[in-house]
């Protein structure tokens, strides 16, 4: 196996249109039978060369920019166990605790909020949540992203993985899991001959189109359920922006909670339980049991709660645990 580093400047195709080789800026040439496009938003193989259409989903998912900042923390400060997401007038903020810093950012929709306003939202958050962070002196990085995915991901002898395949805003951190699922699908179904390549492509494209569409819908669910009243949130609740399948499911979920009947594929990225967390958390009128829980059920729940409390009490703090891991490494 050879690792060749270089910038791809040209793509050679054979008579049938399959990719035959990549030409590099330094004059190098890399031949191959199969190519993975992992060139991110540039999508040099699947987009620029194969011409596979980009399906824009900004009609459903409006966020297209983010401001990111890193804030140093005291060496002995506690490390939160969870990422904190906080909604704002036209998007949301993330706050991720790490041993040496907090990664904080503001995701927003440029059609509803200017860059200056987003900077103010981020600065206000920092001032309020981390007094003394010196928000004016921090280096804020802006990221811009297109929201959507390819019509197909596997074309001929080219497979797009990562941002070349698509990108939907980072609310549920769905990008890296799709990269892993794509690689697993490829490894476990690696074409043994050119003859079956199109069959594998067809199967992969069907499954991953399904996965991208479910991710778009799951993200949208978070916004549709909000009762906030700013124009951005009202636009999210506009039925014209809600995918029809999600609208149908939301009607069903008034009568029966999300179940495997709604999400029947293997390795659903967001199974029924994920949807239930969001729906219950946002007080969606899911059907509630009519009868009071039995004594046996109440006793079982109390036992689970007591066990959880005892386990939590015995756990070390995150910083203690991570420091011990670092020392052991
Ligand atoms: C604000 C934000 C937060 C996120 N948070 C999460 C998260 O919590 N969890 C999660 O799963 N995902 C998250 N993501 C998404 C995730 O970071 C990206 O989807 C992922 O990094 C994309 O990886 P990639 O390798 O496909 O593309 P990239 O990381 O963009 O890499 C593409 C590479 O291809 C190279 N390249 C391009 N053109 C050429 C060429 N012609 N020749 C050679 N090389 C080339 C580029 O230089 C680059 O190194 C987040 C994204 C954003 C914007």
mmCIF file with all atom_site columns, C-alpha atoms in Angstrom, residues 57-58 101 136 151 181 205-206 270 321:
data_model
loop_
_atom_site.group_PDB
_atom_site.id
_atom_site.type_symbol
_atom_site.label_atom_id
_atom_site.label_alt_id
_atom_site.label_comp_id
_atom_site.label_asym_id
_atom_site.label_entity_id
_atom_site.label_seq_id
_atom_site.pdbx_PDB_ins_code
_atom_site.Cartn_x
_atom_site.Cartn_y
_atom_site.Cartn_z
_atom_site.occupancy
_atom_site.B_iso_or_equiv
_atom_site.pdbx_formal_charge
_atom_site.auth_seq_id
_atom_site.auth_comp_id
_atom_site.auth_asym_id
_atom_site.auth_atom_id
_atom_site.pdbx_PDB_model_num
ATOM 1  C CA . UNK A 1 57  ? -32.213 21.210 1.381  1.00 0.00 ? 57  UNK A CA 1
ATOM 2  C CA . UNK A 1 58  ? -32.002 24.812 2.567  1.00 0.00 ? 58  UNK A CA 1
ATOM 3  C CA . UNK A 1 101 ? -10.939 24.545 26.739 1.00 0.00 ? 101 UNK A CA 1
ATOM 4  C CA . UNK A 1 136 ? -13.621 40.799 22.552 1.00 0.00 ? 136 UNK A CA 1
ATOM 5  C CA . UNK A 1 151 ? -28.682 12.822 -5.689 1.00 0.00 ? 151 UNK A CA 1
ATOM 6  C CA . UNK A 1 181 ? -21.627 3.898  8.060  1.00 0.00 ? 181 UNK A CA 1
ATOM 7  C CA . UNK A 1 205 ? -27.525 4.843  -3.220 1.00 0.00 ? 205 UNK A CA 1
ATOM 8  C CA . UNK A 1 206 ? -30.935 3.636  -2.085 1.00 0.00 ? 206 UNK A CA 1
ATOM 9  C CA . UNK A 1 270 ? -31.880 8.214  14.514 1.00 0.00 ? 270 UNK A CA 1
ATOM 10 C CA . UNK A 1 321 ? -11.292 10.139 35.036 1.00 0.00 ? 321 UNK A CA 1
#
